[in-house]
mmCIF file of C-alpha atoms in Angstrom:
data_model
loop_
_atom_site.group_PDB
_atom_site.id
_atom_site.type_symbol
_atom_site.label_atom_id
_atom_site.label_comp_id
_atom_site.label_asym_id
_atom_site.label_seq_id
_atom_site.Cartn_x
_atom_site.Cartn_y
_atom_site.Cartn_z
ATOM 1 C CA MET I 920 -12.479 9.243 -27.835
ATOM 2 C CA ALA I 921 -13.649 6.808 -25.183
ATOM 3 C CA ASN I 922 -15.998 8.000 -22.471
ATOM 4 C CA PHE I 923 -16.559 6.026 -19.270
ATOM 5 C CA ARG I 924 -18.152 7.431 -16.132
ATOM 6 C CA LEU I 925 -19.065 5.568 -12.976
ATOM 7 C CA ALA I 926 -22.123 6.131 -10.836
ATOM 8 C CA THR I 927 -21.236 7.487 -7.389
ATOM 9 C CA GLY I 928 -22.202 4.192 -5.731
ATOM 10 C CA ALA I 929 -19.936 2.176 -8.031
ATOM 11 C CA ALA I 930 -17.066 4.628 -7.504
ATOM 12 C CA ALA I 931 -17.528 4.307 -3.735
ATOM 13 C CA VAL I 932 -17.345 0.501 -3.960
ATOM 14 C CA LEU I 933 -14.107 0.657 -5.973
ATOM 15 C CA ALA I 934 -12.600 3.245 -3.630
ATOM 16 C CA ALA I 935 -13.442 1.106 -0.583
ATOM 17 C CA ALA I 936 -11.809 -1.902 -2.239
ATOM 18 C CA LEU I 937 -8.644 0.096 -2.994
ATOM 19 C CA ILE I 938 -8.398 1.316 0.602
ATOM 20 C CA ALA I 939 -8.959 -2.223 1.946
ATOM 21 C CA ASP I 940 -6.232 -3.594 -0.335
ATOM 22 C CA LEU I 941 -3.799 -0.827 0.623
ATOM 23 C CA ASP I 942 -4.456 -1.520 4.319
ATOM 24 C CA SER I 943 -4.364 -5.329 3.990
ATOM 25 C CA ASP I 944 -0.945 -5.778 5.605
ATOM 26 C CA THR I 945 -0.319 -5.449 9.341
ATOM 27 C CA ASP I 946 2.366 -2.812 8.647
ATOM 28 C CA PRO I 947 1.231 0.599 7.405
ATOM 29 C CA GLY I 948 1.709 1.615 3.798
ATOM 30 C CA TYR I 949 4.281 4.224 2.879
ATOM 31 C CA ILE I 950 5.242 6.719 0.204
ATOM 32 C CA GLU I 951 8.617 7.209 -1.437
ATOM 33 C CA LEU I 952 9.166 10.617 -3.035
ATOM 34 C CA TYR I 953 11.431 10.961 -6.072
ATOM 35 C CA THR I 954 12.993 13.419 -8.484
ATOM 36 C CA GLY I 955 12.984 12.896 -12.227
ATOM 37 C CA THR I 956 10.576 11.326 -14.669
ATOM 38 C CA GLN I 957 7.745 9.193 -13.325
ATOM 39 C CA PRO I 958 8.025 5.594 -14.630
ATOM 40 C CA ALA I 959 5.303 4.010 -16.777
ATOM 41 C CA GLY I 960 3.705 2.480 -13.679
ATOM 42 C CA PRO I 961 4.356 0.921 -10.280
ATOM 43 C CA GLY I 962 5.585 -2.285 -11.947
ATOM 44 C CA THR I 963 8.411 -0.360 -13.630
ATOM 45 C CA ALA I 964 11.686 -0.187 -11.730
ATOM 46 C CA VAL I 965 13.066 3.099 -10.473
ATOM 47 C CA THR I 966 16.260 3.804 -12.420
ATOM 48 C CA ASP I 967 18.037 7.170 -12.389
ATOM 49 C CA GLN I 968 15.468 8.972 -10.240
ATOM 50 C CA THR I 969 16.688 10.080 -6.814
ATOM 51 C CA LEU I 970 14.875 8.892 -3.684
ATOM 52 C CA LEU I 971 14.304 11.994 -1.596
ATOM 53 C CA GLY I 972 12.650 10.355 1.394
ATOM 54 C CA THR I 973 9.865 8.203 2.786
ATOM 55 C CA ALA I 974 6.625 9.184 4.514
ATOM 56 C CA VAL I 975 4.440 6.644 6.351
ATOM 57 C CA LEU I 976 0.656 6.348 6.088
ATOM 58 C CA SER I 977 -1.435 6.426 9.225
ATOM 59 C CA ALA I 978 -2.549 3.169 10.791
ATOM 60 C CA ASP I 979 -5.683 1.475 9.449
ATOM 61 C CA PRO I 980 -7.601 2.981 7.930
ATOM 62 C CA SER I 981 -5.075 4.956 5.902
ATOM 63 C CA ALA I 982 -7.832 6.877 4.131
ATOM 64 C CA THR I 983 -11.542 7.631 4.052
ATOM 65 C CA ASN I 984 -13.976 7.266 1.175
ATOM 66 C CA SER I 985 -16.802 9.603 0.286
ATOM 67 C CA GLY I 986 -18.601 8.577 -2.883
ATOM 68 C CA GLY I 987 -15.353 7.542 -4.548
ATOM 69 C CA LEU I 988 -13.187 10.381 -3.261
ATOM 70 C CA ILE I 989 -10.311 8.818 -1.331
ATOM 71 C CA THR I 990 -8.839 11.249 1.199
ATOM 72 C CA PHE I 991 -5.744 10.029 2.980
ATOM 73 C CA ASN I 992 -5.506 10.564 6.718
ATOM 74 C CA ALA I 993 -2.523 12.383 8.207
ATOM 75 C CA ILE I 994 0.750 11.073 6.807
ATOM 76 C CA THR I 995 3.792 10.850 9.092
ATOM 77 C CA GLN I 996 6.468 13.148 7.723
ATOM 78 C CA ASP I 997 10.029 12.096 7.039
ATOM 79 C CA ASP I 998 12.018 14.134 9.561
ATOM 80 C CA ALA I 999 15.311 13.788 7.679
ATOM 81 C CA ALA I 1000 15.251 13.668 3.878
ATOM 82 C CA ASP I 1001 17.713 11.270 2.267
ATOM 83 C CA ALA I 1002 18.746 13.654 -0.522
ATOM 84 C CA SER I 1003 18.173 17.136 -1.933
ATOM 85 C CA GLY I 1004 16.149 17.771 -5.073
ATOM 86 C CA THR I 1005 12.759 18.619 -6.519
ATOM 87 C CA ALA I 1006 9.993 16.122 -5.769
ATOM 88 C CA THR I 1007 8.148 15.363 -9.027
ATOM 89 C CA TRP I 1008 6.395 12.081 -8.293
ATOM 90 C CA MET I 1009 5.824 9.491 -5.593
ATOM 91 C CA ARG I 1010 5.292 5.755 -5.334
ATOM 92 C CA LEU I 1011 2.741 4.396 -2.869
ATOM 93 C CA TYR I 1012 3.454 1.000 -1.279
ATOM 94 C CA ARG I 1013 1.401 -1.399 0.791
ATOM 95 C CA GLY I 1014 2.894 -2.355 4.153
ATOM 96 C CA ASP I 1015 4.270 -5.572 2.627
ATOM 97 C CA ASP I 1016 6.491 -3.498 0.258
ATOM 98 C CA THR I 1017 4.286 -4.116 -2.798
ATOM 99 C CA ALA I 1018 4.242 -1.123 -5.150
ATOM 100 C CA PHE I 1019 0.627 0.063 -5.259
ATOM 101 C CA ALA I 1020 0.494 3.239 -7.381
ATOM 102 C CA ASP I 1021 2.544 6.096 -8.821
ATOM 103 C CA MET I 1022 1.305 9.672 -8.900
ATOM 104 C CA ASP I 1023 2.320 13.283 -9.300
ATOM 105 C CA VAL I 1024 3.387 15.637 -6.524
ATOM 106 C CA GLY I 1025 3.058 19.411 -6.463
ATOM 107 C CA ASP I 1026 2.956 22.396 -4.185
ATOM 108 C CA LEU I 1027 -0.209 23.543 -2.415
ATOM 109 C CA ALA I 1028 -1.269 25.735 -5.367
ATOM 110 C CA SER I 1029 -0.998 22.869 -7.875
ATOM 111 C CA SER I 1030 -3.631 20.414 -9.051
ATOM 112 C CA ALA I 1031 -1.340 17.453 -8.244
ATOM 113 C CA THR I 1032 -2.624 14.306 -6.565
ATOM 114 C CA ALA I 1033 -0.381 14.855 -3.537
ATOM 115 C CA LYS I 1034 0.414 18.339 -2.272
ATOM 116 C CA MET I 1035 3.336 19.631 -0.241
ATOM 117 C CA ASN I 1036 4.220 23.108 1.080
ATOM 118 C CA THR I 1037 7.158 23.023 -1.302
ATOM 119 C CA VAL I 1038 8.502 20.398 -3.695
ATOM 120 C CA THR I 1039 12.053 21.572 -2.991
ATOM 121 C CA VAL I 1040 13.559 19.034 -0.599
ATOM 122 C CA VAL I 1041 16.803 19.561 1.319
ATOM 123 C CA ALA I 1042 18.797 16.578 2.600
ATOM 124 C CA GLY I 1043 18.329 16.230 6.357
ATOM 125 C CA GLY I 1044 15.255 18.448 6.337
ATOM 126 C CA PRO I 1045 11.628 17.396 6.762
ATOM 127 C CA ILE I 1046 9.362 16.098 3.990
ATOM 128 C CA LYS I 1047 5.666 16.650 4.660
ATOM 129 C CA ILE I 1048 2.727 15.710 2.463
ATOM 130 C CA ASN I 1049 -0.064 18.132 3.358
ATOM 131 C CA ALA I 1050 -2.888 16.691 1.254
ATOM 132 C CA PHE I 1051 -3.385 13.504 -0.745
ATOM 133 C CA THR I 1052 -6.622 12.643 -2.527
ATOM 134 C CA ILE I 1053 -7.648 10.325 -5.360
ATOM 135 C CA GLN I 1054 -10.979 10.623 -7.168
ATOM 136 C CA ILE I 1055 -12.390 7.336 -8.487
ATOM 137 C CA GLY I 1056 -14.833 7.912 -11.313
ATOM 138 C CA GLY I 1057 -16.485 11.234 -11.910
#
């Protein structure tokens, strides 16, 4: 089994570069939340998954970096979900509509990358991401 661990300084450099790339457009990045199976990666098209709604990242900077731990700033909730369903994953986009990353979603008690009060979404209701962190290295 492969084993690769970054020093904290190197992880911080990579995290800063990721944040800078995500914030490189004049428009803020955004998140689309979906039902169903997460695709192989952000380059893979969404097929039969249902788009539940879209949340918008805060203006630059969208996140902070502490030794490689990326913590996203407050994310603007979607006040009216597009559809009902269970949120299972999300796709992060740069402001220029370039798919940036895919990740899991869970409730506040989960170990998911992005956390919500509940992953049960009701059409027309709000969608709020309460916490969103990514650890680089470690």
